[in-house]
PDB file of C-alpha atoms in Angstrom:
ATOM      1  CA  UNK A   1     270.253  79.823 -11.592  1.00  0.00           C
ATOM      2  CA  UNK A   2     268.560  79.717 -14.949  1.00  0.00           C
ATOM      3  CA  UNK A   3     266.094  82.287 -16.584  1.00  0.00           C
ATOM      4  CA  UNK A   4     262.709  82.658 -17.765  1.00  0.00           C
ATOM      5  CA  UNK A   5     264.224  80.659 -21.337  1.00  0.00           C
ATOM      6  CA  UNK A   6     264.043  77.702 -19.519  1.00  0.00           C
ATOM      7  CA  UNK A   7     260.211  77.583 -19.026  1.00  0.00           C
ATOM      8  CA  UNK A   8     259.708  78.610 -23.106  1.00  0.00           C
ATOM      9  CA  UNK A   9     258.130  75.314 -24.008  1.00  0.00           C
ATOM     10  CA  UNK A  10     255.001  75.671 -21.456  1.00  0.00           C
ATOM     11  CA  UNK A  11     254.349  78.966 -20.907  1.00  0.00           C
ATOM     12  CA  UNK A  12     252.025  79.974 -24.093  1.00  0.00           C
ATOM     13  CA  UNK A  13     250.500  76.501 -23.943  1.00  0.00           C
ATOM     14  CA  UNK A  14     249.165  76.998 -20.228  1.00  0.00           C
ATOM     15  CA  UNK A  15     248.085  80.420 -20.550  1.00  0.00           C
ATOM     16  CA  UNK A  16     245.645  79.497 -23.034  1.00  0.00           C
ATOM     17  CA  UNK A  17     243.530  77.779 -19.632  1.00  0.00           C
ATOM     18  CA  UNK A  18     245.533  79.925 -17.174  1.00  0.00           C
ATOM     19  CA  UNK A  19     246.652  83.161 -16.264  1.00  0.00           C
ATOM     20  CA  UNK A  20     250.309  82.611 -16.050  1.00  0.00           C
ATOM     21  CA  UNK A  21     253.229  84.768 -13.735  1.00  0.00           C
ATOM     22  CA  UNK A  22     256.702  84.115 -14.184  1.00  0.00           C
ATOM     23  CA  UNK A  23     259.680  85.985 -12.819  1.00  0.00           C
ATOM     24  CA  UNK A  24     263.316  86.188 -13.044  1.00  0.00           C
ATOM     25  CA  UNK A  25     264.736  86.315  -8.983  1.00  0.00           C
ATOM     26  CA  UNK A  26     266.867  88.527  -7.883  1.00  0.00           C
ATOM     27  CA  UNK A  27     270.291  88.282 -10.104  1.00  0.00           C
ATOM     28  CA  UNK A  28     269.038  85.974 -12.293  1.00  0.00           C
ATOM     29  CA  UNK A  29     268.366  86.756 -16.166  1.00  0.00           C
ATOM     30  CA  UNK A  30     267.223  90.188 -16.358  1.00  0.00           C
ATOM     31  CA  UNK A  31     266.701  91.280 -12.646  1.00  0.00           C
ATOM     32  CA  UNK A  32     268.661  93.147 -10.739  1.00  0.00           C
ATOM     33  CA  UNK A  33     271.326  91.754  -8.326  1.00  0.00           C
ATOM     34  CA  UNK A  34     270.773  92.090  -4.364  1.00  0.00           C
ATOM     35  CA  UNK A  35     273.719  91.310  -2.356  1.00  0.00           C
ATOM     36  CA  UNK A  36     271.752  89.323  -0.328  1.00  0.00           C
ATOM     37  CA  UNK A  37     271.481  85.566   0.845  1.00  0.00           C
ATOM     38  CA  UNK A  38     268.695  83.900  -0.851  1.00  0.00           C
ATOM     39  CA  UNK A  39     266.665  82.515   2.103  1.00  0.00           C
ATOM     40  CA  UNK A  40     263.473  81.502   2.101  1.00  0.00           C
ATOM     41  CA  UNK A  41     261.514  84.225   4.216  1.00  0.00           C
ATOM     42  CA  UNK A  42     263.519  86.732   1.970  1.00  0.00           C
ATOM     43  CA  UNK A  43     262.480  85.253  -1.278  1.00  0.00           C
ATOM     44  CA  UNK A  44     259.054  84.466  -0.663  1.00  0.00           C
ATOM     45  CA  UNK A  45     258.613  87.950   0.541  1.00  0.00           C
ATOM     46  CA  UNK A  46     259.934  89.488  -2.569  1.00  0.00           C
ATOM     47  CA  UNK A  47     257.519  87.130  -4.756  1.00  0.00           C
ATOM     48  CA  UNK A  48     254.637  88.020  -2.150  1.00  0.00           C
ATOM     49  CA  UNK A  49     255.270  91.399  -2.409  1.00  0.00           C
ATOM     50  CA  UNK A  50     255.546  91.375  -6.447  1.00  0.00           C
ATOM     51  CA  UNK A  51     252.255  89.569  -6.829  1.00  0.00           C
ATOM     52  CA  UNK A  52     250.636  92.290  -4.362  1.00  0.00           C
ATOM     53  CA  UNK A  53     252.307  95.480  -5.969  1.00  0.00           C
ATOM     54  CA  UNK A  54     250.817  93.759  -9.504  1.00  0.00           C
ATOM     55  CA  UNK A  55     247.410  92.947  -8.489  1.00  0.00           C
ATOM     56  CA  UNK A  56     247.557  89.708  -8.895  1.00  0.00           C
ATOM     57  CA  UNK A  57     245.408  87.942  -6.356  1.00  0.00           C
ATOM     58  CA  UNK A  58     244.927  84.140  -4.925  1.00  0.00           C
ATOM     59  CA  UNK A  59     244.626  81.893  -4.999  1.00  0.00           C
ATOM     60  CA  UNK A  60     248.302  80.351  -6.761  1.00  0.00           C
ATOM     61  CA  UNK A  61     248.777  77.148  -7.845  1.00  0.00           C
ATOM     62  CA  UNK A  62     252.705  77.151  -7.739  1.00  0.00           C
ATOM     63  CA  UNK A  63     255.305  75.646 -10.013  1.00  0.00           C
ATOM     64  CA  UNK A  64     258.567  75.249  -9.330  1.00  0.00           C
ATOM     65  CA  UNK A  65     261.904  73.363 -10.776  1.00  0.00           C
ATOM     66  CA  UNK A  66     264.845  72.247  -8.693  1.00  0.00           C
ATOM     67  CA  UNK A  67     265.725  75.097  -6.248  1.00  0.00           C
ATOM     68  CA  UNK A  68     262.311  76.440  -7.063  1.00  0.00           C
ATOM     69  CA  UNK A  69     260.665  73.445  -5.875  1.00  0.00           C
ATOM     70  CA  UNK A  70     262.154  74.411  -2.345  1.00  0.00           C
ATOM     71  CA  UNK A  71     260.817  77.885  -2.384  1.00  0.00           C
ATOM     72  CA  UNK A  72     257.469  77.261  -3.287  1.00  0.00           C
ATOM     73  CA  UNK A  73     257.570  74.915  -0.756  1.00  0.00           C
ATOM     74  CA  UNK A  74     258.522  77.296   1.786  1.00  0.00           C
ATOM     75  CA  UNK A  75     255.527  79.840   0.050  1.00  0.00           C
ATOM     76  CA  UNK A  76     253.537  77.460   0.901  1.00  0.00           C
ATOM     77  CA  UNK A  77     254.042  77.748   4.528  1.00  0.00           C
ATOM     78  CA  UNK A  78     254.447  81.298   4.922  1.00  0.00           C
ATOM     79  CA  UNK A  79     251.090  81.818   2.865  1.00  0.00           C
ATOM     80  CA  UNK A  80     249.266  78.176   3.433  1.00  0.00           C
ATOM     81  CA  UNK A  81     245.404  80.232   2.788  1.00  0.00           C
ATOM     82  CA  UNK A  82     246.749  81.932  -0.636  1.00  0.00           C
ATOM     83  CA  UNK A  83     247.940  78.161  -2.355  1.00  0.00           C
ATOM     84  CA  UNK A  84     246.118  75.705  -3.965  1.00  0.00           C
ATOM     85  CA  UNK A  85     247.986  73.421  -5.645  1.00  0.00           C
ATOM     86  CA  UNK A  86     252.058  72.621  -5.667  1.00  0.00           C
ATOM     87  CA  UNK A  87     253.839  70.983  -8.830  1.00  0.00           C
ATOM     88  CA  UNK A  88     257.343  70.291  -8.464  1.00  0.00           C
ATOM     89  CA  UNK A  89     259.213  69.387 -11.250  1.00  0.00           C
ATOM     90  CA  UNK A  90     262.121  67.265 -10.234  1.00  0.00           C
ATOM     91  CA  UNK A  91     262.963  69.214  -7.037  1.00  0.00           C
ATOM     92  CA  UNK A  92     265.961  69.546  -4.902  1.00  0.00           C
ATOM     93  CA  UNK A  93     265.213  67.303  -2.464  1.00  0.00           C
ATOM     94  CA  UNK A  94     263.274  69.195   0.853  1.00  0.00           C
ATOM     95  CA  UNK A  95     262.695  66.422   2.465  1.00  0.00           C
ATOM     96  CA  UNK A  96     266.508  64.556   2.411  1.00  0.00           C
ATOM     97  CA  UNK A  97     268.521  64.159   5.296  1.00  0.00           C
ATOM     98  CA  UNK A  98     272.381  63.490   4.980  1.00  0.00           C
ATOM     99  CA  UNK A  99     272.086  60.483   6.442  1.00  0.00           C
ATOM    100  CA  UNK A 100     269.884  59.264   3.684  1.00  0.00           C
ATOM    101  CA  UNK A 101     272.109  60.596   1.105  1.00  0.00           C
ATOM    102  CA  UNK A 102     274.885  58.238   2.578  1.00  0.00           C
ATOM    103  CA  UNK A 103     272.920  55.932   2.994  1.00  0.00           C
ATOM    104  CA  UNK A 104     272.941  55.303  -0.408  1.00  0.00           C
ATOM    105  CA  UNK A 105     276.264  54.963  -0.774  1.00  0.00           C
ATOM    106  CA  UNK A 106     276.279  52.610   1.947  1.00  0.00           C
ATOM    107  CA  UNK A 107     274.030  50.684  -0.531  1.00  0.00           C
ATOM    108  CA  UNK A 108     276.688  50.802  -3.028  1.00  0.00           C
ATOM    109  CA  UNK A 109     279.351  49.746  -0.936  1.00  0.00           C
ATOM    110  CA  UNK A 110     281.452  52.787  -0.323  1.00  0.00           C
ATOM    111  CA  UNK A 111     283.887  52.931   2.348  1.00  0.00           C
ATOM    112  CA  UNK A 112     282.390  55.023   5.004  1.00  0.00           C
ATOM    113  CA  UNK A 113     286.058  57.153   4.804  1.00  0.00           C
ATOM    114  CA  UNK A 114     285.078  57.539   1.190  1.00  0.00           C
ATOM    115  CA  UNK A 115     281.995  58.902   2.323  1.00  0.00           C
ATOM    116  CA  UNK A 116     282.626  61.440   4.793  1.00  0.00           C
ATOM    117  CA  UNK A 117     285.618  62.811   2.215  1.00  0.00           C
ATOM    118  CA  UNK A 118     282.597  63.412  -0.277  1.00  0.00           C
ATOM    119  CA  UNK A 119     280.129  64.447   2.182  1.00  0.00           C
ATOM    120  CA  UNK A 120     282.625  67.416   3.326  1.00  0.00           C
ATOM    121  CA  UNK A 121     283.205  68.287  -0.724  1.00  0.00           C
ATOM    122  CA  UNK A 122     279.605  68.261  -0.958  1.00  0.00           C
ATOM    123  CA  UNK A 123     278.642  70.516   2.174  1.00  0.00           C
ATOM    124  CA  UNK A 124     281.280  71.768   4.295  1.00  0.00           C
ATOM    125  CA  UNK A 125     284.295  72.930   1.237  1.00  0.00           C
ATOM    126  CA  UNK A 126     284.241  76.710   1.025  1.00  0.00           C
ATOM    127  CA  UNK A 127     283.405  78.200  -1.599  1.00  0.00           C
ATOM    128  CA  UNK A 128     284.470  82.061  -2.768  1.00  0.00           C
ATOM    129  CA  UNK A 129     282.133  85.135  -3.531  1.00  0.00           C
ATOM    130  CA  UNK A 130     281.375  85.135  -6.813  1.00  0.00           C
ATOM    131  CA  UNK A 131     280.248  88.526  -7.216  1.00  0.00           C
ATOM    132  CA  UNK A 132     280.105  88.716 -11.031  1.00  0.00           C
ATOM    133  CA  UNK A 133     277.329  85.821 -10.829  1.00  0.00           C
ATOM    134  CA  UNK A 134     275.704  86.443  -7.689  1.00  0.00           C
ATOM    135  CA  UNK A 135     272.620  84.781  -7.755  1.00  0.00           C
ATOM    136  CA  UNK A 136     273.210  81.596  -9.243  1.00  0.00           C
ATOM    137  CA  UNK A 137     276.395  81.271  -6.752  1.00  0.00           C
ATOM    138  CA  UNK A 138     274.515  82.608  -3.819  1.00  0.00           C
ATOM    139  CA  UNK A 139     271.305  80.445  -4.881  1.00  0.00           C
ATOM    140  CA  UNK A 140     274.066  77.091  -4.473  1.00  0.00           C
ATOM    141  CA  UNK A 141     275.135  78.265  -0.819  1.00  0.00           C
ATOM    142  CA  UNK A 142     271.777  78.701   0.319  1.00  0.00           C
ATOM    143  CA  UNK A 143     271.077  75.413  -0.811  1.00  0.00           C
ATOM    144  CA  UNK A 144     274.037  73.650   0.627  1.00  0.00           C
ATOM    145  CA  UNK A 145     273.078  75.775   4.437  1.00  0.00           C
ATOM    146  CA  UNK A 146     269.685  73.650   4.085  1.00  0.00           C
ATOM    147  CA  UNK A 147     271.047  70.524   3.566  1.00  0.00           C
ATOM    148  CA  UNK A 148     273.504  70.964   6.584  1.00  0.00           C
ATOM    149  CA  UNK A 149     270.864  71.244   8.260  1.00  0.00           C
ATOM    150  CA  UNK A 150     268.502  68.470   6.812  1.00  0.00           C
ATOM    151  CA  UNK A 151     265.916  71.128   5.813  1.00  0.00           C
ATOM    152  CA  UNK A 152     265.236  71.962   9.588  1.00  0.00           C
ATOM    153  CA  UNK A 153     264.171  75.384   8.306  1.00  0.00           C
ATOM    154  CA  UNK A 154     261.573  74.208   5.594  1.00  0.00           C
ATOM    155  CA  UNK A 155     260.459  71.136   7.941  1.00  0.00           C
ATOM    156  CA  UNK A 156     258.843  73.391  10.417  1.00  0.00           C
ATOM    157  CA  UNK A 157     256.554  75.065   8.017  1.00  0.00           C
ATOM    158  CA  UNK A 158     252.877  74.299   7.503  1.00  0.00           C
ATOM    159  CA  UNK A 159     252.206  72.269   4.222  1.00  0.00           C
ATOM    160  CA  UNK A 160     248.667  73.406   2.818  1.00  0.00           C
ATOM    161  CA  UNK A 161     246.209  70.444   2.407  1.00  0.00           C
ATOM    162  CA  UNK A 162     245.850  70.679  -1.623  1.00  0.00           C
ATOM    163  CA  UNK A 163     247.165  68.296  -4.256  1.00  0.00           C
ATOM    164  CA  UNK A 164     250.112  67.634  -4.920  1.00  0.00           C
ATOM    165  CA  UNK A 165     251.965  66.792  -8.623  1.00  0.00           C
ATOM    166  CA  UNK A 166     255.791  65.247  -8.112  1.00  0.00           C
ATOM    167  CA  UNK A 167     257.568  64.854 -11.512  1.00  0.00           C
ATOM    168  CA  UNK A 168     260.874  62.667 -11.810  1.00  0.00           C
ATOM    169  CA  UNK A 169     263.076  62.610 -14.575  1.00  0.00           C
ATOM    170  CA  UNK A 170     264.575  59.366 -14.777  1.00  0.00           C
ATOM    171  CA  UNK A 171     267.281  60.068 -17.651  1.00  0.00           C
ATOM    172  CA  UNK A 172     270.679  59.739 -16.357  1.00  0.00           C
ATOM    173  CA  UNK A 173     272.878  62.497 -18.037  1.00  0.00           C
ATOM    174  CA  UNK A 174     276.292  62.776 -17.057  1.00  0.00           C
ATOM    175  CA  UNK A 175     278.825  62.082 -19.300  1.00  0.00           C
ATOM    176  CA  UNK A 176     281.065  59.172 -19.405  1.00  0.00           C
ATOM    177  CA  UNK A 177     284.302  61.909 -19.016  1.00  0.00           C
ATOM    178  CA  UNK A 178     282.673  63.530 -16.042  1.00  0.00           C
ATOM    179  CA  UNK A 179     281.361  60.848 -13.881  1.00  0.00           C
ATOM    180  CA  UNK A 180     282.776  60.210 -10.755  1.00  0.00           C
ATOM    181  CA  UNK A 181     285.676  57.886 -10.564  1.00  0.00           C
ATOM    182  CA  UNK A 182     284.821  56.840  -6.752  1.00  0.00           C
ATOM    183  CA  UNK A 183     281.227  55.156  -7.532  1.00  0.00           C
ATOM    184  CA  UNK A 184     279.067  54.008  -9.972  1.00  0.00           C
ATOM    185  CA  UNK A 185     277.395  57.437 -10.530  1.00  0.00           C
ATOM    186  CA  UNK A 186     274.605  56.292 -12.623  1.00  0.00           C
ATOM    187  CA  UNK A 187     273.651  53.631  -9.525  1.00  0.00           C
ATOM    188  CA  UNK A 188     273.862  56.016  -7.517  1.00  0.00           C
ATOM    189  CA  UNK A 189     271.520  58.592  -9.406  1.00  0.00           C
ATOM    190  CA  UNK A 190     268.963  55.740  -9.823  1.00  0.00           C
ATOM    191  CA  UNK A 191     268.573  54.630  -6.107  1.00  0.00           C
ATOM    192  CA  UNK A 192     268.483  58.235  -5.351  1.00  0.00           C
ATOM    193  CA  UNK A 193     265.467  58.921  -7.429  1.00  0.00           C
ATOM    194  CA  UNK A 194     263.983  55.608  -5.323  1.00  0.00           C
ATOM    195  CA  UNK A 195     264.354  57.224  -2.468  1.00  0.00           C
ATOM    196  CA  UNK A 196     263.544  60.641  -3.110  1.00  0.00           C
ATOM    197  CA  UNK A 197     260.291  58.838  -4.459  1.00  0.00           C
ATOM    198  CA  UNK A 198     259.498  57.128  -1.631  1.00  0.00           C
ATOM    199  CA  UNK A 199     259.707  60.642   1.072  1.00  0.00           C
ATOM    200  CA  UNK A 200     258.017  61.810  -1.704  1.00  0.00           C
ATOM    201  CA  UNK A 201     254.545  59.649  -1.749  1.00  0.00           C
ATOM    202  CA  UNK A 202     254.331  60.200   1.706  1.00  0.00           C
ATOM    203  CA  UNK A 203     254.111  64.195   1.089  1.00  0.00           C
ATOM    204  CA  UNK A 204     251.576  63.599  -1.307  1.00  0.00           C
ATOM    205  CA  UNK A 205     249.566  60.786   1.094  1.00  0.00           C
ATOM    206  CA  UNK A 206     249.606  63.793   3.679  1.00  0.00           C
ATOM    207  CA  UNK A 207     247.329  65.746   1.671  1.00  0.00           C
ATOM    208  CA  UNK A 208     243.256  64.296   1.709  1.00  0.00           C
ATOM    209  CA  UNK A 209     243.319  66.245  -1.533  1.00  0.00           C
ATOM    210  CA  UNK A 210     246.272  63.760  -2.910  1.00  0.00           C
ATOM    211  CA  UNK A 211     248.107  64.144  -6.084  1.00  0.00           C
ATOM    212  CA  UNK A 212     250.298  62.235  -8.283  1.00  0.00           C
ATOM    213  CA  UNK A 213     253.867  61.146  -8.837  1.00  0.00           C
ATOM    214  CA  UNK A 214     254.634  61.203 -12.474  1.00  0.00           C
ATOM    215  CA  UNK A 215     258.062  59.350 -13.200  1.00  0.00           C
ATOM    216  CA  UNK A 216     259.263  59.879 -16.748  1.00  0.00           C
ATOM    217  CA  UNK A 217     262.347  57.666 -18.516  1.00  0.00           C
ATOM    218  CA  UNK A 218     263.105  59.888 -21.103  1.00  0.00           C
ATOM    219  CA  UNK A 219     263.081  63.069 -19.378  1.00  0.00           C
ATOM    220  CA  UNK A 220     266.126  64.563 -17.855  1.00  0.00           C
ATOM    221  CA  UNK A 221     266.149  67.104 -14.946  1.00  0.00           C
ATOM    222  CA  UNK A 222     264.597  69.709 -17.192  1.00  0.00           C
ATOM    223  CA  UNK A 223     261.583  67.514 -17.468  1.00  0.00           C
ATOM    224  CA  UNK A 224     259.322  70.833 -18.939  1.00  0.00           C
ATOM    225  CA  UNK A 225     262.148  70.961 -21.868  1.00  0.00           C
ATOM    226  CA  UNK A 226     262.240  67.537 -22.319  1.00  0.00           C
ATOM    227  CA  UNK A 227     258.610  66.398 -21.762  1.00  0.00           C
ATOM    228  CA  UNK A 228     256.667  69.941 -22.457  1.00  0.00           C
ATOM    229  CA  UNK A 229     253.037  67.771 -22.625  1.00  0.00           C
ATOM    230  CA  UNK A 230     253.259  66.416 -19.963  1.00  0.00           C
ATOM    231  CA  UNK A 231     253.482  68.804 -17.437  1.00  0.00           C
ATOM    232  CA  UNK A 232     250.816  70.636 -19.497  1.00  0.00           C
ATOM    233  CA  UNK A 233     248.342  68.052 -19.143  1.00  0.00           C
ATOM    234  CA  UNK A 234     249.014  67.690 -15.661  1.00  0.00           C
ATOM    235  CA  UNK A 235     248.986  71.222 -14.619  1.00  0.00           C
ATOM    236  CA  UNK A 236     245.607  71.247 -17.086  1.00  0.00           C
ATOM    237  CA  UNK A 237     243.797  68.801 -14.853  1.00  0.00           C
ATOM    238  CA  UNK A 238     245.135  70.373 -11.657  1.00  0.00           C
ATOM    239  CA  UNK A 239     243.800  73.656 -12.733  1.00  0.00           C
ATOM    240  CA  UNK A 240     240.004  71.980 -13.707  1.00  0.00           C
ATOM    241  CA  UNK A 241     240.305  70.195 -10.554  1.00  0.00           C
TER     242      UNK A 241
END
């Protein structure tokens, strides 16, 4: 739901050992609006589509940030010969089922009635058009139909044997005034990131051309505002690799 802004302190830097293509989605920062349900073969199509009508050939080495991380994902599958190399940077979580996400909470305690009242808030609560902000709204219901699902959709797709870079921010960052009152949010966010970890090495064992999970403390979500170098480095080797 953010714009091209948010990817201002990496772009110039990898350019200079990269060609570099960036884009705006549909009712997102300066593109048009398309009343039209984000999914997967719709997106990916639209990128595929842009990178045809612009020249701009593979093979892609693919970067994407939270939602992002789920479509290029799904790119991957759909074009598994035209990718080689992914790089999420601290991802919505593809790979999550809602049992793991209570499971957590299990972890913690939580009273399984307290659980299934936050699991419906989290999932199942309807949610009006927003028609004024389209995308971003229409970009959170897409992501709340995978997770009803467990991912089915982006579980059946082909993952491309090329590395792999994970990156985890590991900053908690929710104020004291808006934490939850139900659980120790902060616990919660930190065995999450275990877990998500964990699914995640195994992704990255899958691939003979392996990869790397880079966890970093003092980075938030938006690890390539908070840790620009990093992911430049990173994305520098991947690209001599």
């Amino acid at each position: 739901g953010v714009d091209l802004g948010n990817w201002d302190k990496i772009i110039d830097e990898i350019s200079t050992f990269a060609p570099v293509f960036t884009y705006d989605r549909a009712g997102i920062g300066k593109s048009d609006i398309k009343f039209s349900m984000p999914t997967t073969s719709l997106v990916n199509k639209n990128l595929h589509d842009i990178l045809e009508k612009l020249k701009i050939k593979p093979p892609y080495i693919l970067v994407g940030h939270s939602l992002g991380g789920v479509y290029i994902r799904s790119f991957a599958g759909y074009y598994p010969n035209e990718v080689v190399g992914l790089v999420f940077i601290d991802p919505a979580d593809f790979t999550e089922t809602k049992q793991d996400w209570n499971q957590i909470f299990r972890q913690m305690g939580v009273p399984e009635k307290k659980i299934d009242e936050m699991l419906y808030e989290r999932l199942y609560k309807p949610s009006p058009v927003d028609s004024l902000h389209f995308g971003p709204w229409s970009e959170r219901q897409t992501l709340t139909q995978w997770r009803k699902t467990d991912f089915a959709e982006i579980k059946t797709l082909p993952l491309p044997d090329v590395p792999i870079l994970f990156f985890v921010g590991g900053k908690f960052e929710v104020p004291p005034q808006n934490r939850s009152k139900d659980f120790d949010q902060e616990a919660f966010f930190h065995l999450k990131n275990n877990s998500n970890m964990d699914r995640w090495k195994k992704l990255i064992y899958s691939s003979s051309k392996g990869g790397s999970l880079i966890y970093l403390t003092n980075a938030g979500h938006y690890i390539h505002r908070d840790e620009p170098k990093s992911i430049i480095q990173n994305i520098k080797l991947l690209v001599e690799q």
